[in-house]
mmCIF file of N, CA and C and ligand atoms in Angstrom:
data_model
loop_
_atom_site.group_PDB
_atom_site.id
_atom_site.type_symbol
_atom_site.label_atom_id
_atom_site.label_comp_id
_atom_site.label_asym_id
_atom_site.label_seq_id
_atom_site.Cartn_x
_atom_site.Cartn_y
_atom_site.Cartn_z
ATOM 1 N N MET A 259 -4.006 -18.375 -19.291
ATOM 2 C CA MET A 259 -3.531 -16.730 -20.376
ATOM 3 C C MET A 259 -2.339 -16.294 -19.503
ATOM 4 N N ASN A 260 -2.094 -15.018 -21.039
ATOM 5 C CA ASN A 260 -0.653 -14.415 -20.243
ATOM 6 C C ASN A 260 -1.526 -13.536 -21.157
ATOM 7 N N VAL A 261 -0.487 -12.011 -21.040
ATOM 8 C CA VAL A 261 -0.067 -10.775 -21.779
ATOM 9 C C VAL A 261 0.135 -11.442 -23.195
ATOM 10 N N GLU A 262 0.345 -11.827 -24.093
ATOM 11 C CA GLU A 262 0.349 -12.564 -25.040
ATOM 12 C C GLU A 262 -0.681 -13.080 -25.563
ATOM 13 N N GLN A 263 -0.988 -13.798 -25.345
ATOM 14 C CA GLN A 263 -2.950 -14.339 -25.778
ATOM 15 C C GLN A 263 -4.157 -13.577 -25.529
ATOM 16 N N ALA A 264 -3.615 -12.486 -24.153
ATOM 17 C CA ALA A 264 -4.579 -11.348 -24.300
ATOM 18 C C ALA A 264 -4.232 -10.234 -25.269
ATOM 19 N N LEU A 265 -3.455 -9.705 -25.810
ATOM 20 C CA LEU A 265 -3.481 -8.614 -26.785
ATOM 21 C C LEU A 265 -4.175 -9.050 -28.266
ATOM 22 N N SER A 266 -3.614 -10.882 -28.282
ATOM 23 C CA SER A 266 -4.096 -10.848 -29.569
ATOM 24 C C SER A 266 -5.321 -11.662 -29.707
ATOM 25 N N GLN A 267 -6.014 -11.616 -28.627
ATOM 26 C CA GLN A 267 -7.692 -11.802 -29.083
ATOM 27 C C GLN A 267 -7.770 -10.323 -28.749
ATOM 28 N N LEU A 268 -7.905 -9.487 -28.175
ATOM 29 C CA LEU A 268 -8.239 -7.913 -28.332
ATOM 30 C C LEU A 268 -8.221 -7.927 -29.782
ATOM 31 N N LYS A 269 -6.553 -7.567 -30.710
ATOM 32 C CA LYS A 269 -6.776 -7.530 -32.475
ATOM 33 C C LYS A 269 -7.373 -8.432 -32.530
ATOM 34 N N GLU A 270 -7.811 -9.480 -32.562
ATOM 35 C CA GLU A 270 -8.815 -10.213 -33.350
ATOM 36 C C GLU A 270 -10.332 -9.232 -33.172
ATOM 37 N N LYS A 271 -10.782 -9.344 -32.088
ATOM 38 C CA LYS A 271 -11.642 -8.649 -31.964
ATOM 39 C C LYS A 271 -11.702 -7.304 -32.560
ATOM 40 N N GLY A 272 -10.823 -6.963 -33.158
ATOM 41 C CA GLY A 272 -10.515 -5.447 -33.687
ATOM 42 C C GLY A 272 -10.339 -4.309 -32.622
ATOM 43 N N TYR A 273 -10.106 -4.281 -30.995
ATOM 44 C CA TYR A 273 -10.231 -3.611 -30.138
ATOM 45 C C TYR A 273 -9.062 -2.856 -30.364
ATOM 46 N N LYS A 274 -8.866 -1.704 -29.802
ATOM 47 C CA LYS A 274 -7.365 -1.267 -29.657
ATOM 48 C C LYS A 274 -6.467 -1.357 -29.094
ATOM 49 N N PHE A 275 -5.055 -1.380 -29.209
ATOM 50 C CA PHE A 275 -4.284 -2.363 -28.262
ATOM 51 C C PHE A 275 -3.905 -0.375 -27.706
ATOM 52 N N THR A 276 -3.641 -0.648 -26.213
ATOM 53 C CA THR A 276 -2.815 0.900 -25.781
ATOM 54 C C THR A 276 -2.084 0.731 -24.607
ATOM 55 N N GLY A 277 -1.622 1.209 -24.372
ATOM 56 C CA GLY A 277 -0.648 1.225 -23.572
ATOM 57 C C GLY A 277 -1.021 0.324 -22.902
ATOM 58 N N LYS A 278 -2.393 1.826 -21.774
ATOM 59 C CA LYS A 278 -2.875 0.918 -20.539
ATOM 60 C C LYS A 278 -3.884 -0.148 -20.112
ATOM 61 N N ARG A 279 -3.950 -0.640 -21.873
ATOM 62 C CA ARG A 279 -4.478 -2.563 -21.493
ATOM 63 C C ARG A 279 -3.629 -3.084 -20.908
ATOM 64 N N GLU A 280 -2.284 -2.830 -22.101
ATOM 65 C CA GLU A 280 -1.624 -3.721 -21.937
ATOM 66 C C GLU A 280 -1.459 -3.775 -20.667
ATOM 67 N N GLU A 281 -0.861 -3.051 -19.697
ATOM 68 C CA GLU A 281 -0.313 -2.362 -18.427
ATOM 69 C C GLU A 281 -1.226 -3.244 -17.496
ATOM 70 N N ILE A 282 -2.968 -2.621 -17.478
ATOM 71 C CA ILE A 282 -3.499 -3.657 -16.803
ATOM 72 C C ILE A 282 -2.974 -5.404 -17.036
ATOM 73 N N LEU A 283 -3.090 -5.940 -17.981
ATOM 74 C CA LEU A 283 -2.892 -6.712 -18.310
ATOM 75 C C LEU A 283 -1.394 -7.658 -17.561
ATOM 76 N N SER A 284 -0.765 -6.495 -17.395
ATOM 77 C CA SER A 284 0.743 -6.947 -17.118
ATOM 78 C C SER A 284 0.425 -7.008 -15.398
ATOM 79 N N VAL A 285 0.090 -6.433 -14.515
ATOM 80 C CA VAL A 285 -0.374 -6.444 -14.160
ATOM 81 C C VAL A 285 -1.243 -7.730 -12.866
ATOM 82 N N PHE A 286 -2.011 -8.472 -13.852
ATOM 83 C CA PHE A 286 -2.193 -9.644 -13.772
ATOM 84 C C PHE A 286 -1.291 -10.437 -13.871
ATOM 85 N N ALA A 287 0.002 -10.635 -15.086
ATOM 86 C CA ALA A 287 0.413 -11.468 -14.710
ATOM 87 C C ALA A 287 1.438 -11.784 -14.176
ATOM 88 N N GLN A 288 1.773 -10.042 -13.301
ATOM 89 C CA GLN A 288 2.646 -10.068 -11.919
ATOM 90 C C GLN A 288 1.791 -11.038 -10.792
ATOM 91 N N GLU A 289 1.127 -10.377 -10.364
ATOM 92 C CA GLU A 289 0.076 -10.663 -9.215
ATOM 93 C C GLU A 289 -0.345 -11.788 -9.492
ATOM 94 N N LYS A 290 -0.830 -12.974 -10.398
ATOM 95 C CA LYS A 290 -0.948 -14.101 -10.614
ATOM 96 C C LYS A 290 -2.528 -14.765 -9.476
ATOM 97 N N ARG A 291 -3.436 -13.989 -8.832
ATOM 98 C CA ARG A 291 -4.297 -13.584 -7.777
ATOM 99 C C ARG A 291 -5.346 -13.339 -7.892
ATOM 100 N N TYR A 292 -6.187 -13.045 -7.201
ATOM 101 C CA TYR A 292 -6.956 -12.257 -7.504
ATOM 102 C C TYR A 292 -7.171 -10.908 -6.919
ATOM 103 N N LEU A 293 -7.993 -9.739 -8.140
ATOM 104 C CA LEU A 293 -7.373 -8.412 -7.442
ATOM 105 C C LEU A 293 -8.761 -7.911 -7.694
ATOM 106 N N SER A 294 -9.066 -6.682 -7.070
ATOM 107 C CA SER A 294 -10.137 -5.726 -6.770
ATOM 108 C C SER A 294 -9.550 -4.801 -8.253
ATOM 109 N N ALA A 295 -10.471 -3.717 -8.355
ATOM 110 C CA ALA A 295 -10.723 -2.831 -9.179
ATOM 111 C C ALA A 295 -9.772 -1.966 -9.056
ATOM 112 N N LYS A 296 -9.571 -1.618 -7.377
ATOM 113 C CA LYS A 296 -9.207 -0.673 -7.163
ATOM 114 C C LYS A 296 -7.514 -0.653 -6.692
ATOM 115 N N ASP A 297 -7.418 -2.315 -6.627
ATOM 116 C CA ASP A 297 -6.282 -3.267 -6.741
ATOM 117 C C ASP A 297 -5.185 -2.524 -7.931
ATOM 118 N N VAL A 298 -6.052 -2.818 -9.020
ATOM 119 C CA VAL A 298 -5.708 -2.696 -10.197
ATOM 120 C C VAL A 298 -5.513 -0.823 -10.267
ATOM 121 N N LEU A 299 -6.387 -0.509 -10.271
ATOM 122 C CA LEU A 299 -6.024 1.334 -10.361
ATOM 123 C C LEU A 299 -5.543 1.329 -9.461
ATOM 124 N N SER A 300 -4.506 1.413 -8.204
ATOM 125 C CA SER A 300 -3.443 1.810 -7.547
ATOM 126 C C SER A 300 -2.242 0.954 -7.973
ATOM 127 N N ALA A 301 -2.334 0.292 -8.903
ATOM 128 C CA ALA A 301 -0.566 -0.938 -9.515
ATOM 129 C C ALA A 301 -1.273 0.560 -10.568
ATOM 130 N N LEU A 302 -2.065 0.916 -11.365
ATOM 131 C CA LEU A 302 -1.927 1.869 -12.661
ATOM 132 C C LEU A 302 -1.261 2.658 -12.395
ATOM 133 N N GLN A 303 -1.343 3.362 -11.402
ATOM 134 C CA GLN A 303 -1.492 4.955 -10.968
ATOM 135 C C GLN A 303 -0.062 5.064 -10.857
ATOM 136 N N MET A 304 0.483 4.428 -10.920
ATOM 137 C CA MET A 304 2.111 4.242 -10.369
ATOM 138 C C MET A 304 2.441 5.060 -11.969
ATOM 139 N N ASN A 305 2.007 4.520 -12.956
ATOM 140 C CA ASN A 305 3.046 5.371 -14.792
ATOM 141 C C ASN A 305 2.044 6.172 -15.461
ATOM 142 N N TYR A 306 0.659 5.633 -14.950
ATOM 143 C CA TYR A 306 -0.755 7.390 -15.589
ATOM 144 C C TYR A 306 -1.672 7.501 -14.052
ATOM 145 N N PRO A 307 -0.727 8.531 -13.344
ATOM 146 C CA PRO A 307 -1.427 9.289 -12.414
ATOM 147 C C PRO A 307 -2.933 9.957 -12.639
ATOM 148 N N ASN A 308 -2.915 9.946 -13.490
ATOM 149 C CA ASN A 308 -4.441 10.681 -14.059
ATOM 150 C C ASN A 308 -5.642 9.046 -14.331
ATOM 151 N N ILE A 309 -5.865 8.589 -14.666
ATOM 152 C CA ILE A 309 -6.133 7.633 -14.593
ATOM 153 C C ILE A 309 -7.553 7.133 -13.403
ATOM 154 N N SER A 310 -8.282 7.093 -14.490
ATOM 155 C CA SER A 310 -9.656 7.051 -13.922
ATOM 156 C C SER A 310 -9.850 5.755 -12.969
ATOM 157 N N PHE A 311 -10.638 5.185 -12.444
ATOM 158 C CA PHE A 311 -11.480 4.249 -11.833
ATOM 159 C C PHE A 311 -12.298 3.578 -12.978
ATOM 160 N N ASP A 312 -12.936 4.511 -13.586
ATOM 161 C CA ASP A 312 -14.322 4.275 -14.515
ATOM 162 C C ASP A 312 -13.696 4.010 -16.026
ATOM 163 N N THR A 313 -12.083 4.028 -16.223
ATOM 164 C CA THR A 313 -11.562 3.324 -17.317
ATOM 165 C C THR A 313 -11.040 1.846 -17.306
ATOM 166 N N VAL A 314 -10.435 2.561 -15.990
ATOM 167 C CA VAL A 314 -9.632 0.580 -15.643
ATOM 168 C C VAL A 314 -10.754 0.107 -15.563
ATOM 169 N N TYR A 315 -12.672 -0.283 -14.739
ATOM 170 C CA TYR A 315 -13.575 -0.835 -14.322
ATOM 171 C C TYR A 315 -14.047 -1.834 -15.871
ATOM 172 N N ARG A 316 -14.103 -0.244 -17.235
ATOM 173 C CA ARG A 316 -14.518 -0.630 -18.199
ATOM 174 C C ARG A 316 -13.647 -1.877 -18.863
ATOM 175 N N ASN A 317 -12.393 -1.536 -18.699
ATOM 176 C CA ASN A 317 -11.381 -2.632 -19.092
ATOM 177 C C ASN A 317 -11.330 -3.926 -18.367
ATOM 178 N N LEU A 318 -11.700 -3.821 -16.969
ATOM 179 C CA LEU A 318 -11.565 -4.983 -16.373
ATOM 180 C C LEU A 318 -13.063 -5.889 -17.430
ATOM 181 N N SER A 319 -14.282 -5.240 -17.300
ATOM 182 C CA SER A 319 -15.697 -5.868 -17.825
ATOM 183 C C SER A 319 -15.192 -5.774 -19.161
ATOM 184 N N LEU A 320 -14.214 -5.729 -20.065
ATOM 185 C CA LEU A 320 -14.104 -5.356 -21.129
ATOM 186 C C LEU A 320 -13.622 -6.893 -21.167
ATOM 187 N N PHE A 321 -12.347 -6.928 -20.412
ATOM 188 C CA PHE A 321 -11.578 -8.190 -20.114
ATOM 189 C C PHE A 321 -12.713 -9.975 -19.519
ATOM 190 N N GLU A 322 -13.875 -9.406 -18.989
ATOM 191 C CA GLU A 322 -14.039 -10.273 -18.268
ATOM 192 C C GLU A 322 -15.309 -10.747 -19.237
ATOM 193 N N GLU A 323 -16.135 -10.623 -20.280
ATOM 194 C CA GLU A 323 -16.620 -10.265 -21.263
ATOM 195 C C GLU A 323 -15.668 -11.307 -22.338
ATOM 196 N N MET A 324 -15.026 -10.543 -22.889
ATOM 197 C CA MET A 324 -13.443 -11.425 -23.549
ATOM 198 C C MET A 324 -13.218 -13.168 -23.228
ATOM 199 N N GLU A 325 -13.567 -13.105 -21.919
ATOM 200 C CA GLU A 325 -12.982 -14.342 -20.869
ATOM 201 C C GLU A 325 -11.695 -14.298 -20.664
ATOM 202 N N ILE A 326 -10.728 -13.193 -21.040
ATOM 203 C CA ILE A 326 -9.773 -12.945 -20.238
ATOM 204 C C ILE A 326 -9.629 -13.276 -19.294
ATOM 205 N N LEU A 327 -10.295 -12.509 -18.026
ATOM 206 C CA LEU A 327 -10.297 -12.531 -16.837
ATOM 207 C C LEU A 327 -11.576 -13.207 -16.460
ATOM 208 N N GLU A 328 -10.807 -13.547 -15.259
ATOM 209 C CA GLU A 328 -12.344 -14.016 -13.534
ATOM 210 C C GLU A 328 -12.575 -13.367 -13.104
ATOM 211 N N VAL A 329 -14.064 -14.146 -13.115
ATOM 212 C CA VAL A 329 -14.768 -12.842 -12.120
ATOM 213 C C VAL A 329 -14.880 -13.658 -10.448
ATOM 214 N N THR A 330 -14.911 -13.420 -9.120
ATOM 215 C CA THR A 330 -15.742 -13.631 -8.424
ATOM 216 C C THR A 330 -15.807 -12.446 -7.433
ATOM 217 N N GLU A 331 -16.682 -12.701 -6.655
ATOM 218 C CA GLU A 331 -16.840 -12.361 -5.665
ATOM 219 C C GLU A 331 -16.642 -12.399 -4.154
ATOM 220 N N LEU A 332 -15.761 -11.432 -3.945
ATOM 221 C CA LEU A 332 -15.266 -12.095 -2.296
ATOM 222 C C LEU A 332 -14.791 -10.421 -1.723
ATOM 223 N N GLU A 333 -15.528 -10.389 -0.584
ATOM 224 C CA GLU A 333 -16.872 -9.893 0.813
ATOM 225 C C GLU A 333 -17.202 -8.217 0.247
ATOM 226 N N GLY A 334 -18.001 -9.017 -1.153
ATOM 227 C CA GLY A 334 -19.213 -7.719 -1.598
ATOM 228 C C GLY A 334 -18.074 -6.665 -2.248
ATOM 229 N N GLU A 335 -17.062 -7.425 -3.063
ATOM 230 C CA GLU A 335 -16.477 -6.504 -4.251
ATOM 231 C C GLU A 335 -16.035 -7.415 -4.975
ATOM 232 N N LYS A 336 -16.401 -7.024 -6.679
ATOM 233 C CA LYS A 336 -15.636 -8.048 -7.948
ATOM 234 C C LYS A 336 -14.250 -7.932 -7.721
ATOM 235 N N ARG A 337 -13.524 -9.444 -7.710
ATOM 236 C CA ARG A 337 -12.472 -9.798 -8.059
ATOM 237 C C ARG A 337 -12.306 -10.167 -9.192
ATOM 238 N N PHE A 338 -10.859 -9.726 -9.818
ATOM 239 C CA PHE A 338 -10.539 -10.616 -11.269
ATOM 240 C C PHE A 338 -9.371 -10.711 -11.191
ATOM 241 N N ARG A 339 -8.888 -12.190 -11.856
ATOM 242 C CA ARG A 339 -7.331 -12.825 -12.548
ATOM 243 C C ARG A 339 -7.967 -13.387 -13.545
ATOM 244 N N PHE A 340 -6.336 -13.520 -14.249
ATOM 245 C CA PHE A 340 -5.776 -14.129 -15.600
ATOM 246 C C PHE A 340 -6.956 -15.620 -15.827
ATOM 247 N N GLN A 341 -8.076 -15.909 -15.937
ATOM 248 C CA GLN A 341 -8.441 -17.168 -16.762
ATOM 249 C C GLN A 341 -7.238 -18.331 -16.884
ATOM 250 N N CYS A 342 -7.786 -19.291 -15.777
ATOM 251 C CA CYS A 342 -6.201 -20.812 -16.301
ATOM 252 C C CYS A 342 -6.403 -20.914 -17.601
ATOM 253 N N SER A 343 -5.112 -21.586 -17.233
ATOM 254 C CA SER A 343 -4.376 -22.034 -18.824
ATOM 255 C C SER A 343 -5.198 -23.257 -19.414
ATOM 256 N N THR A 344 -5.283 -23.851 -18.296
ATOM 257 C CA THR A 344 -5.630 -25.026 -19.173
ATOM 258 C C THR A 344 -6.526 -25.713 -19.030
ATOM 259 N N THR A 345 -7.355 -26.474 -19.736
ATOM 260 C CA THR A 345 -8.342 -26.822 -20.640
ATOM 261 C C THR A 345 -9.457 -27.840 -19.160
ATOM 262 N N ARG A 346 -8.304 -28.472 -18.780
ATOM 263 C CA ARG A 346 -9.095 -29.603 -17.656
ATOM 264 C C ARG A 346 -9.896 -29.433 -16.533
ATOM 265 N N HIS A 347 -11.099 -29.562 -16.238
ATOM 266 C CA HIS A 347 -11.870 -28.805 -15.913
ATOM 267 C C HIS A 347 -11.603 -29.368 -14.446
ATOM 268 N N HIS A 348 -11.973 -28.126 -13.213
ATOM 269 C CA HIS A 348 -11.259 -27.827 -11.998
ATOM 270 C C HIS A 348 -12.086 -26.644 -11.632
ATOM 271 N N HIS A 349 -11.824 -26.748 -9.734
ATOM 272 C CA HIS A 349 -12.027 -25.167 -9.143
ATOM 273 C C HIS A 349 -10.956 -25.191 -8.389
ATOM 274 N N HIS A 350 -11.383 -23.810 -7.882
ATOM 275 C CA HIS A 350 -10.427 -22.795 -7.055
ATOM 276 C C HIS A 350 -10.574 -23.142 -5.291
ATOM 277 N N LEU A 351 -9.384 -23.094 -4.647
ATOM 278 C CA LEU A 351 -9.222 -22.540 -3.186
ATOM 279 C C LEU A 351 -8.908 -20.938 -3.347
ATOM 280 N N ILE A 352 -9.451 -20.210 -2.608
ATOM 281 C CA ILE A 352 -9.051 -18.892 -2.656
ATOM 282 C C ILE A 352 -9.249 -18.406 -1.426
ATOM 283 N N CYS A 353 -7.917 -17.767 -1.417
ATOM 284 C CA CYS A 353 -7.240 -17.464 0.289
ATOM 285 C C CYS A 353 -7.527 -16.005 0.183
ATOM 286 N N LEU A 354 -8.293 -15.752 1.166
ATOM 287 C CA LEU A 354 -9.183 -14.979 1.235
ATOM 288 C C LEU A 354 -8.204 -13.408 1.888
ATOM 289 N N ASP A 355 -6.855 -13.507 1.906
ATOM 290 C CA ASP A 355 -6.028 -12.753 2.336
ATOM 291 C C ASP A 355 -5.416 -12.214 1.079
ATOM 292 N N CYS A 356 -5.057 -13.180 0.867
ATOM 293 C CA CYS A 356 -3.637 -12.854 -0.636
ATOM 294 C C CYS A 356 -4.611 -12.557 -1.934
ATOM 295 N N GLY A 357 -5.502 -13.382 -1.794
ATOM 296 C CA GLY A 357 -6.118 -13.477 -3.515
ATOM 297 C C GLY A 357 -6.016 -14.864 -4.098
ATOM 298 N N LYS A 358 -4.051 -15.407 -3.877
ATOM 299 C CA LYS A 358 -3.949 -16.563 -4.077
ATOM 300 C C LYS A 358 -4.953 -17.658 -4.444
ATOM 301 N N THR A 359 -4.880 -18.542 -5.719
ATOM 302 C CA THR A 359 -5.482 -19.445 -5.391
ATOM 303 C C THR A 359 -5.030 -20.945 -5.998
ATOM 304 N N LYS A 360 -5.425 -21.941 -5.845
ATOM 305 C CA LYS A 360 -4.653 -23.152 -6.032
ATOM 306 C C LYS A 360 -6.084 -23.779 -6.647
ATOM 307 N N GLN A 361 -5.773 -24.497 -7.750
ATOM 308 C CA GLN A 361 -6.784 -25.566 -8.948
ATOM 309 C C GLN A 361 -7.358 -27.214 -7.799
ATOM 310 N N ILE A 362 -7.506 -27.356 -7.523
ATOM 311 C CA ILE A 362 -7.987 -29.154 -7.456
ATOM 312 C C ILE A 362 -8.889 -29.402 -8.356
ATOM 313 N N HIS A 363 -8.846 -30.894 -8.973
ATOM 314 C CA HIS A 363 -9.779 -31.081 -9.564
ATOM 315 C C HIS A 363 -10.950 -32.411 -9.186
ATOM 316 N N ALA A 364 -11.102 -31.857 -8.180
ATOM 317 C CA ALA A 364 -12.138 -32.197 -7.511
ATOM 318 C C ALA A 364 -14.170 -31.180 -7.623
ATOM 319 N N CYS A 365 -14.665 -32.481 -8.108
ATOM 320 C CA CYS A 365 -15.776 -31.443 -8.512
ATOM 321 C C CYS A 365 -17.294 -32.435 -8.043
ATOM 322 N N PRO A 366 -17.540 -30.959 -7.343
ATOM 323 C CA PRO A 366 -19.158 -31.764 -6.619
ATOM 324 C C PRO A 366 -20.488 -32.012 -7.626
ATOM 325 N N MET A 367 -19.753 -31.665 -8.440
ATOM 326 C CA MET A 367 -21.035 -32.208 -9.853
ATOM 327 C C MET A 367 -20.865 -33.733 -9.926
ATOM 328 N N ASP A 368 -19.866 -34.190 -9.661
ATOM 329 C CA ASP A 368 -20.229 -35.690 -9.356
ATOM 330 C C ASP A 368 -20.804 -36.663 -8.450
ATOM 331 N N TRP A 369 -20.945 -35.863 -7.344
ATOM 332 C CA TRP A 369 -21.715 -36.179 -6.265
ATOM 333 C C TRP A 369 -23.145 -36.094 -6.994
ATOM 334 N N LEU A 370 -23.911 -35.054 -7.725
ATOM 335 C CA LEU A 370 -24.755 -35.050 -8.008
ATOM 336 C C LEU A 370 -24.966 -36.234 -8.871
ATOM 337 N N GLU A 371 -24.828 -36.801 -9.820
ATOM 338 C CA GLU A 371 -24.340 -37.716 -11.047
ATOM 339 C C GLU A 371 -25.443 -38.853 -10.354
ATOM 340 N N ASP A 372 -25.023 -39.073 -8.833
ATOM 341 C CA ASP A 372 -25.615 -40.256 -8.722
ATOM 342 C C ASP A 372 -26.890 -40.466 -7.515
ATOM 343 N N SER A 373 -27.245 -38.815 -7.352
ATOM 344 C CA SER A 373 -28.863 -38.483 -6.930
ATOM 345 C C SER A 373 -29.529 -38.559 -7.745
ATOM 346 N N GLU A 374 -30.690 -38.038 -7.603
ATOM 347 C CA GLU A 374 -31.945 -38.186 -7.821
ATOM 348 C C GLU A 374 -32.266 -37.183 -8.821
ATOM 349 N N GLU A 375 -31.409 -36.605 -8.662
ATOM 350 C CA GLU A 375 -31.930 -34.938 -9.608
ATOM 351 C C GLU A 375 -31.628 -35.078 -11.589
ATOM 352 N N GLU A 376 -32.980 -36.026 -11.605
ATOM 353 C CA GLU A 376 -32.401 -36.430 -12.548
ATOM 354 C C GLU A 376 -32.949 -34.964 -14.173
ATOM 355 N N GLU A 377 -34.444 -34.352 -13.416
ATOM 356 C CA GLU A 377 -35.366 -33.987 -14.320
ATOM 357 C C GLU A 377 -34.515 -32.213 -14.259
ATOM 358 N N PHE A 378 -34.011 -32.425 -13.478
ATOM 359 C CA PHE A 378 -33.089 -30.920 -13.191
ATOM 360 C C PHE A 378 -32.146 -30.721 -14.681
ATOM 361 N N GLN A 379 -32.229 -29.796 -15.629
ATOM 362 C CA GLN A 379 -31.281 -29.592 -16.748
ATOM 363 C C GLN A 379 -29.953 -29.276 -16.689
ATOM 364 N N VAL A 380 -29.425 -29.311 -16.196
ATOM 365 C CA VAL A 380 -27.756 -28.514 -15.434
ATOM 366 C C VAL A 380 -26.941 -28.176 -16.853
ATOM 367 N N THR A 381 -27.232 -26.635 -16.646
ATOM 368 C CA THR A 381 -26.425 -26.380 -17.666
ATOM 369 C C THR A 381 -25.245 -25.271 -17.195
ATOM 370 N N GLY A 382 -24.864 -25.497 -15.775
ATOM 371 C CA GLY A 382 -23.819 -24.762 -15.454
ATOM 372 C C GLY A 382 -23.411 -24.852 -14.092
ATOM 373 N N HIS A 383 -22.315 -24.259 -13.417
ATOM 374 C CA HIS A 383 -22.096 -24.779 -12.345
ATOM 375 C C HIS A 383 -21.489 -24.031 -11.791
ATOM 376 N N LYS A 384 -21.462 -23.379 -10.147
ATOM 377 C CA LYS A 384 -20.122 -22.341 -9.341
ATOM 378 C C LYS A 384 -19.713 -23.207 -8.536
ATOM 379 N N PHE A 385 -18.235 -23.408 -8.260
ATOM 380 C CA PHE A 385 -18.151 -23.970 -6.594
ATOM 381 C C PHE A 385 -16.879 -22.980 -6.086
ATOM 382 N N GLU A 386 -16.423 -22.865 -5.407
ATOM 383 C CA GLU A 386 -15.164 -22.388 -4.875
ATOM 384 C C GLU A 386 -14.942 -22.289 -3.328
ATOM 385 N N ILE A 387 -13.442 -22.314 -3.143
ATOM 386 C CA ILE A 387 -13.687 -22.598 -1.338
ATOM 387 C C ILE A 387 -12.754 -21.902 -1.042
ATOM 388 N N TYR A 388 -13.605 -21.008 0.173
ATOM 389 C CA TYR A 388 -12.645 -19.911 0.470
ATOM 390 C C TYR A 388 -12.111 -20.028 2.200
ATOM 391 N N GLY A 389 -10.406 -19.815 2.406
ATOM 392 C CA GLY A 389 -10.162 -19.357 3.460
ATOM 393 C C GLY A 389 -8.574 -19.208 3.231
ATOM 394 N N TYR A 390 -7.827 -19.689 3.621
ATOM 395 C CA TYR A 390 -6.311 -19.446 3.793
ATOM 396 C C TYR A 390 -5.218 -19.767 3.463
ATOM 397 N N CYS A 391 -4.717 -19.390 2.431
ATOM 398 C CA CYS A 391 -3.296 -20.067 2.384
ATOM 399 C C CYS A 391 -2.303 -20.241 3.158
ATOM 400 N N PRO A 392 -1.536 -21.125 3.044
ATOM 401 C CA PRO A 392 -0.157 -21.520 3.687
ATOM 402 C C PRO A 392 -0.034 -20.883 4.474
ATOM 403 N N GLU A 393 0.779 -19.432 3.708
ATOM 404 C CA GLU A 393 1.784 -18.110 4.032
ATOM 405 C C GLU A 393 0.519 -17.655 4.854
ATOM 406 N N CYS A 394 -0.529 -17.223 4.806
ATOM 407 C CA CYS A 394 -1.248 -16.273 5.102
ATOM 408 C C CYS A 394 -1.436 -16.702 6.674
ATOM 409 N N SER A 395 -2.127 -18.251 6.511
ATOM 410 C CA SER A 395 -1.892 -18.395 7.851
ATOM 411 C C SER A 395 -1.214 -18.545 9.178
ATOM 412 N N SER A 396 -0.022 -18.955 8.328
ATOM 413 C CA SER A 396 1.201 -19.140 9.479
ATOM 414 C C SER A 396 1.612 -17.628 9.841
ATOM 415 N N ALA A 397 0.473 -16.906 8.722
ATOM 416 C CA ALA A 397 1.770 -15.292 9.506
ATOM 417 C C ALA A 397 0.005 -14.371 10.493
ATOM 418 N N ALA A 398 -0.739 -15.008 10.223
ATOM 419 C CA ALA A 398 -1.821 -14.905 10.674
ATOM 420 C C ALA A 398 -1.584 -15.108 12.691
ATOM 421 N N VAL A 399 -0.873 -16.112 12.966
ATOM 422 C CA VAL A 399 -0.768 -16.333 13.985
ATOM 423 C C VAL A 399 0.686 -16.036 14.868
ATOM 424 N N GLN A 400 1.780 -15.159 13.921
ATOM 425 C CA GLN A 400 2.717 -14.862 14.010
ATOM 426 C C GLN A 400 2.088 -13.545 15.190
ATOM 427 N N ALA A 401 1.387 -12.916 14.268
ATOM 428 C CA ALA A 401 0.825 -11.763 14.453
ATOM 429 C C ALA A 401 0.007 -11.455 15.846
HETATM 430 ZN ZN1 LIG B 62 -8.786 -22.325 -12.312
HETATM 431 ZN ZN1 LIG B 63 -2.516 -16.212 1.183
HETATM 432 ZN ZN1 LIG B 64 -16.938 -28.321 -11.305
#
């Protein structure tokens, strides 16, 4: 997902194209990591000093609904990032410090296939691995 794709999705669904929406999307394009609504708010306040948390949050929820952003919860707070553009099934390693993610192509559902749970009808699954990326863990050692 990138800003152009997201904007054309908005247009298709009949949503108004606003400078604020574009700005929110470009924050995600630049940061390429999980951001909280507060992170997005403070990035936008540079150009829109009067923007409210509510406006930011409503747009984030809209983008989530439209599957422009994907969402997870880290340390009790919702975090957002652009949906990965790859269609290949994957999961994420997520850095708790900087919010950057890395794709992994192993899936725990493969283990389930060999298990006894044949009667359970699976409709979906979530799997995330949390920790610290190489940059953040080496910074912690130096500090
Ligand atoms: Zn992904
Ligand atoms: Zn990190
Ligand atoms: Zn999977």
